[in-house]
GROMACS .gro file of C-alpha atoms in nm:
model
  254
    1MET     CA    1   0.005   0.001   0.006
    2ILE     CA    2   0.108   0.355  -0.065
    3ARG     CA    3   0.249   0.512   0.248
    4PHE     CA    4   0.278   0.891   0.321
    5SER     CA    5   0.528   1.075   0.529
    6ILE     CA    6   0.377   1.389   0.684
    7ILE     CA    7   0.626   1.649   0.811
    8THR     CA    8   0.516   1.930   1.039
    9ILE     CA    9   0.752   2.207   1.145
   10THR     CA   10   0.671   2.365   1.483
   11TRP     CA   11   0.797   2.639   1.711
   12ASN     CA   12   0.581   2.773   1.980
   13ALA     CA   13   0.277   2.660   1.791
   14ALA     CA   14   0.036   2.570   2.077
   15HIS     CA   15  -0.217   2.819   1.936
   16CYS     CA   16  -0.269   2.626   1.611
   17ILE     CA   17  -0.096   2.290   1.620
   18GLN     CA   18  -0.403   2.100   1.752
   19ARG     CA   19  -0.596   2.167   1.432
   20THR     CA   20  -0.312   2.005   1.234
   21LEU     CA   21  -0.277   1.709   1.461
   22ASP     CA   22  -0.666   1.652   1.459
   23SER     CA   23  -0.649   1.668   1.073
   24VAL     CA   24  -0.384   1.405   1.042
   25GLY     CA   25  -0.527   1.186   1.309
   26GLY     CA   26  -0.860   1.201   1.156
   27GLN     CA   27  -0.760   1.069   0.816
   28THR     CA   28  -0.947   0.755   0.719
   29TYR     CA   29  -0.631   0.638   0.539
   30GLN     CA   30  -0.362   0.571   0.803
   31GLN     CA   31  -0.077   0.409   0.610
   32LEU     CA   32   0.143   0.701   0.721
   33GLU     CA   33   0.408   0.831   0.955
   34HIS     CA   34   0.406   1.182   1.111
   35MET     CA   35   0.733   1.354   1.179
   36ILE     CA   36   0.716   1.664   1.402
   37ILE     CA   37   1.029   1.870   1.385
   38ASP     CA   38   1.035   2.133   1.669
   39GLY     CA   39   1.255   2.418   1.714
   40VAL     CA   40   1.272   2.396   2.093
   41SER     CA   41   0.928   2.532   2.169
   42THR     CA   42   0.884   2.691   2.517
   43ASP     CA   43   0.500   2.691   2.517
   44ALA     CA   44   0.271   2.385   2.530
   45THR     CA   45   0.346   2.263   2.181
   46LEU     CA   46   0.546   1.954   2.284
   47GLN     CA   47   0.293   1.850   2.556
   48MET     CA   48   0.017   1.861   2.291
   49VAL     CA   49   0.227   1.659   2.053
   50ASP     CA   50   0.311   1.400   2.316
   51ALA     CA   51  -0.056   1.359   2.398
   52TYR     CA   52  -0.127   1.309   2.027
   53ARG     CA   53   0.164   1.067   1.980
   54GLN     CA   54   0.038   0.838   2.261
   55GLN     CA   55  -0.298   0.785   2.093
   56CYS     CA   56  -0.182   0.737   1.732
   57PRO     CA   57  -0.185   0.386   1.566
   58TYR     CA   58   0.086   0.502   1.325
   59PRO     CA   59   0.444   0.607   1.391
   60VAL     CA   60   0.488   0.964   1.536
   61ILE     CA   61   0.847   1.078   1.532
   62VAL     CA   62   0.920   1.381   1.741
   63SER     CA   63   1.245   1.585   1.764
   64SER     CA   64   1.304   1.915   1.938
   65GLU     CA   65   1.639   2.084   1.878
   66PRO     CA   66   1.769   2.424   1.755
   67ASP     CA   67   1.777   2.465   1.379
   68SER     CA   68   1.896   2.722   1.124
   69GLY     CA   69   1.548   2.812   0.994
   70ILE     CA   70   1.240   2.652   0.860
   71TYR     CA   71   1.410   2.490   0.553
   72ASP     CA   72   1.677   2.340   0.775
   73ALA     CA   73   1.405   2.184   0.983
   74MET     CA   74   1.237   2.055   0.674
   75ASN     CA   75   1.557   1.894   0.567
   76LYS     CA   76   1.581   1.712   0.897
   77GLY     CA   77   1.235   1.569   0.847
   78LEU     CA   78   1.303   1.491   0.484
   79LYS     CA   79   1.608   1.286   0.567
   80ARG     CA   80   1.406   1.064   0.809
   81ALA     CA   81   1.105   1.005   0.584
   82THR     CA   82   1.039   0.636   0.490
   83GLY     CA   83   0.708   0.666   0.313
   84ASP     CA   84   0.648   0.672  -0.066
   85TYR     CA   85   0.560   1.044  -0.057
   86VAL     CA   86   0.639   1.340   0.159
   87ILE     CA   87   0.379   1.593   0.253
   88PHE     CA   88   0.476   1.913   0.430
   89MET     CA   89   0.184   2.017   0.658
   90ASN     CA   90   0.292   2.303   0.887
   91ALA     CA   91   0.125   2.390   1.215
   92GLY     CA   92  -0.215   2.539   1.150
   93ASP     CA   93  -0.256   2.371   0.802
   94CYS     CA   94  -0.488   2.081   0.744
   95PHE     CA   95  -0.593   1.826   0.496
   96HIS     CA   96  -0.909   1.939   0.310
   97SER     CA   97  -1.118   1.646   0.432
   98ALA     CA   98  -1.089   1.328   0.637
   99ASP     CA   99  -1.069   1.118   0.332
  100THR     CA  100  -0.812   1.324   0.134
  101LEU     CA  101  -0.537   1.070   0.153
  102GLN     CA  102  -0.779   0.781   0.087
  103LYS     CA  103  -0.884   0.944  -0.234
  104VAL     CA  104  -0.533   1.019  -0.338
  105ALA     CA  105  -0.404   0.667  -0.273
  106GLU     CA  106  -0.704   0.524  -0.479
  107GLN     CA  107  -0.569   0.719  -0.779
  108LEU     CA  108  -0.223   0.570  -0.773
  109ASP     CA  109  -0.070   0.263  -0.928
  110GLU     CA  110   0.200   0.123  -0.701
  111LYS     CA  111   0.383  -0.012  -1.000
  112SER     CA  112   0.432   0.333  -1.156
  113LEU     CA  113   0.434   0.610  -0.898
  114PRO     CA  114   0.443   0.968  -1.036
  115ALA     CA  115   0.717   1.201  -0.909
  116VAL     CA  116   0.460   1.460  -0.785
  117ILE     CA  117   0.102   1.448  -0.684
  118TYR     CA  118  -0.067   1.783  -0.685
  119GLY     CA  119  -0.403   1.967  -0.637
  120ASP     CA  120  -0.567   2.280  -0.523
  121THR     CA  121  -0.591   2.468  -0.186
  122ASP     CA  122  -0.853   2.649   0.019
  123VAL     CA  123  -0.753   2.934   0.247
  124VAL     CA  124  -0.855   2.942   0.610
  125ASN     CA  125  -0.803   3.175   0.909
  126GLU     CA  126  -0.671   3.113   1.251
  127GLN     CA  127  -1.006   2.964   1.360
  128GLY     CA  128  -1.010   2.725   1.062
  129GLU     CA  129  -1.292   2.906   0.895
  130TYR     CA  130  -1.303   2.895   0.510
  131LEU     CA  131  -1.192   3.224   0.354
  132GLY     CA  132  -1.199   3.124  -0.019
  133LYS     CA  133  -1.005   2.962  -0.284
  134ARG     CA  134  -0.635   3.034  -0.319
  135HIS     CA  135  -0.599   3.304  -0.583
  136LEU     CA  136  -0.359   3.079  -0.792
  137SER     CA  137  -0.494   2.744  -0.898
  138ALA     CA  138  -0.329   2.425  -1.015
  139PRO     CA  139  -0.289   2.392  -1.394
  140GLU     CA  140  -0.421   2.095  -1.577
  141LYS     CA  141  -0.064   2.004  -1.688
  142LEU     CA  142   0.206   2.101  -1.436
  143SER     CA  143   0.575   2.130  -1.523
  144TRP     CA  144   0.873   2.318  -1.383
  145HIS     CA  145   0.803   2.585  -1.639
  146SER     CA  146   0.459   2.644  -1.484
  147PHE     CA  147   0.594   2.832  -1.186
  148GLN     CA  148   0.708   3.120  -1.408
  149LYS     CA  149   0.349   3.242  -1.358
  150GLY     CA  150   0.380   3.210  -0.985
  151MET     CA  151   0.356   2.932  -0.734
  152LEU     CA  152   0.054   2.776  -0.901
  153VAL     CA  153   0.051   2.485  -0.652
  154CYS     CA  154   0.074   2.548  -0.287
  155HIS     CA  155   0.349   2.374  -0.090
  156GLN     CA  156   0.098   2.182   0.122
  157ALA     CA  157  -0.079   2.049  -0.200
  158PHE     CA  158   0.246   1.928  -0.362
  159TYR     CA  159   0.325   1.580  -0.263
  160ALA     CA  160   0.674   1.466  -0.376
  161ARG     CA  161   0.789   1.117  -0.421
  162THR     CA  162   1.037   1.055  -0.139
  163ASP     CA  163   1.333   0.944  -0.339
  164ILE     CA  164   1.301   1.250  -0.570
  165ALA     CA  165   1.258   1.488  -0.268
  166GLN     CA  166   1.555   1.350  -0.078
  167ALA     CA  167   1.771   1.394  -0.383
  168GLU     CA  168   1.673   1.769  -0.382
  169PRO     CA  169   1.703   1.899  -0.020
  170TYR     CA  170   1.594   2.251   0.057
  171ASN     CA  171   1.843   2.530   0.001
  172ILE     CA  172   1.884   2.676   0.349
  173ARG     CA  173   2.027   3.006   0.223
  174TYR     CA  174   1.671   3.096   0.138
  175ARG     CA  175   1.466   3.211   0.441
  176LEU     CA  176   1.113   3.270   0.297
  177SER     CA  177   1.078   3.118  -0.053
  178GLY     CA  178   1.290   2.801  -0.038
  179ASP     CA  179   0.967   2.606  -0.098
  180VAL     CA  180   0.924   2.763  -0.441
  181ASP     CA  181   1.296   2.672  -0.521
  182TRP     CA  182   1.247   2.315  -0.390
  183CYS     CA  183   0.923   2.259  -0.595
  184ILE     CA  184   1.087   2.371  -0.914
  185ARG     CA  185   1.397   2.157  -0.853
  186VAL     CA  186   1.178   1.852  -0.774
  187MET     CA  187   0.986   1.902  -1.101
  188ARG     CA  188   1.302   1.962  -1.304
  189ARG     CA  189   1.444   1.637  -1.169
  190ALA     CA  190   1.121   1.462  -1.254
  191GLU     CA  191   1.136   1.590  -1.614
  192LYS     CA  192   1.501   1.477  -1.645
  193GLU     CA  193   1.408   1.131  -1.525
  194GLY     CA  194   1.093   1.107  -1.744
  195LEU     CA  195   0.856   1.088  -1.452
  196ALA     CA  196   0.497   1.199  -1.454
  197LEU     CA  197   0.331   1.477  -1.241
  198HIS     CA  198  -0.017   1.368  -1.145
  199ASN     CA  199  -0.305   1.611  -1.110
  200THR     CA  200  -0.560   1.476  -0.852
  201HIS     CA  201  -0.827   1.727  -0.962
  202MET     CA  202  -0.892   1.766  -0.581
  203VAL     CA  203  -0.860   2.024  -0.308
  204LEU     CA  204  -0.589   1.870  -0.102
  205ALA     CA  205  -0.511   2.121   0.165
  206ASN     CA  206  -0.659   2.399   0.386
  207TYR     CA  207  -0.390   2.659   0.407
  208LEU     CA  208  -0.346   2.889   0.705
  209LYS     CA  209  -0.346   3.239   0.558
  210GLU     CA  210  -0.103   3.403   0.809
  211GLY     CA  211   0.201   3.199   0.729
  212LEU     CA  212   0.563   3.309   0.751
  213SER     CA  213   0.587   3.445   0.399
  214THR     CA  214   0.256   3.627   0.452
  215ARG     CA  215   0.396   3.809   0.764
  216HIS     CA  216   0.713   3.906   0.571
  217HIS     CA  217   0.544   3.970   0.237
  218ARG     CA  218   0.784   4.224   0.085
  219ALA     CA  219   1.097   4.023   0.171
  220SER     CA  220   0.923   3.700   0.048
  221LEU     CA  221   0.855   3.867  -0.289
  222LYS     CA  222   1.214   3.987  -0.321
  223GLU     CA  223   1.354   3.647  -0.242
  224ARG     CA  224   1.100   3.483  -0.474
  225PHE     CA  225   1.228   3.708  -0.760
  226GLN     CA  226   1.580   3.578  -0.691
  227VAL     CA  227   1.453   3.216  -0.708
  228MET     CA  228   1.272   3.267  -1.037
  229SER     CA  229   1.564   3.456  -1.193
  230HIS     CA  230   1.793   3.165  -1.102
  231HIS     CA  231   1.563   2.911  -1.274
  232TYR     CA  232   1.413   3.111  -1.555
  233GLY     CA  233   1.656   3.384  -1.634
  234LEU     CA  234   1.644   3.753  -1.534
  235PHE     CA  235   1.470   3.887  -1.845
  236THR     CA  236   1.193   3.628  -1.840
  237THR     CA  237   1.135   3.689  -1.470
  238ILE     CA  238   1.114   4.061  -1.520
  239CYS     CA  239   0.859   4.020  -1.790
  240TRP     CA  240   0.639   3.782  -1.576
  241HIS     CA  241   0.666   4.033  -1.274
  242ALA     CA  242   0.546   4.310  -1.502
  243TRP     CA  243   0.245   4.103  -1.594
  244PHE     CA  244   0.186   4.030  -1.221
  245VAL     CA  245   0.170   4.406  -1.157
  246ILE     CA  246  -0.073   4.463  -1.440
  247ARG     CA  247  -0.288   4.168  -1.325
  248ALA     CA  248  -0.302   4.304  -0.967
  249ILE     CA  249  -0.398   4.654  -1.079
  250SER     CA  250  -0.667   4.509  -1.309
  251ARG     CA  251  -0.827   4.311  -1.017
  252LYS     CA  252  -0.840   4.631  -0.808
  253LEU     CA  253  -1.025   4.807  -1.089
  254VAL     CA  254  -1.281   4.539  -1.136
   0.00000   0.00000   0.00000
């Protein structure tokens, strides 16, 4: 059976971690392992995680130690993953429904696993209340070129095959947009190896609006420009960003 490795990064996340733990624990499909990589929380995060771990029928691996940032922490989880796919589900984020993983697993052929499984995302607030669809939606056919138009697939709705993901660890010199760089590199490797990217045509994740990149929006955009310039070239990136500005202005005028 297909097995999923869910990786959750935490640091003083007691205010929102329970929603994520309940979402993972409530999945009808439990061929999974859950790795919680904590940055030495000083609130009740670890106590909540321990209570969750004790009642889970699947492995819950917990570590708490200093790290060099969120992408360093993600690499720690990535190295320890043993499932067929890795899913990064941060504190406050949730699966879209209790049967999300069940439906995904039913779409897969174990004899020919795609490099990436992807879908759409809904946006929620701190209370878990639905705010709307993410403004960027997953394309019918995804490739590494797709992200020239922005991060069309949210990190939480981008399931990478573990062997591919482990061959492309996060670049820890990025502080806010390393997930964009990682997704692009995973897709580039998939293309090089002739592996498919599978569109589930499902909403896979509920994304917490106030994430790290949202709280540092300007710095995140600047770093994302650097990522895109690296992969697509400076001129192409400038052209696409000019289009982003025009699109944003048009939306405000409507």
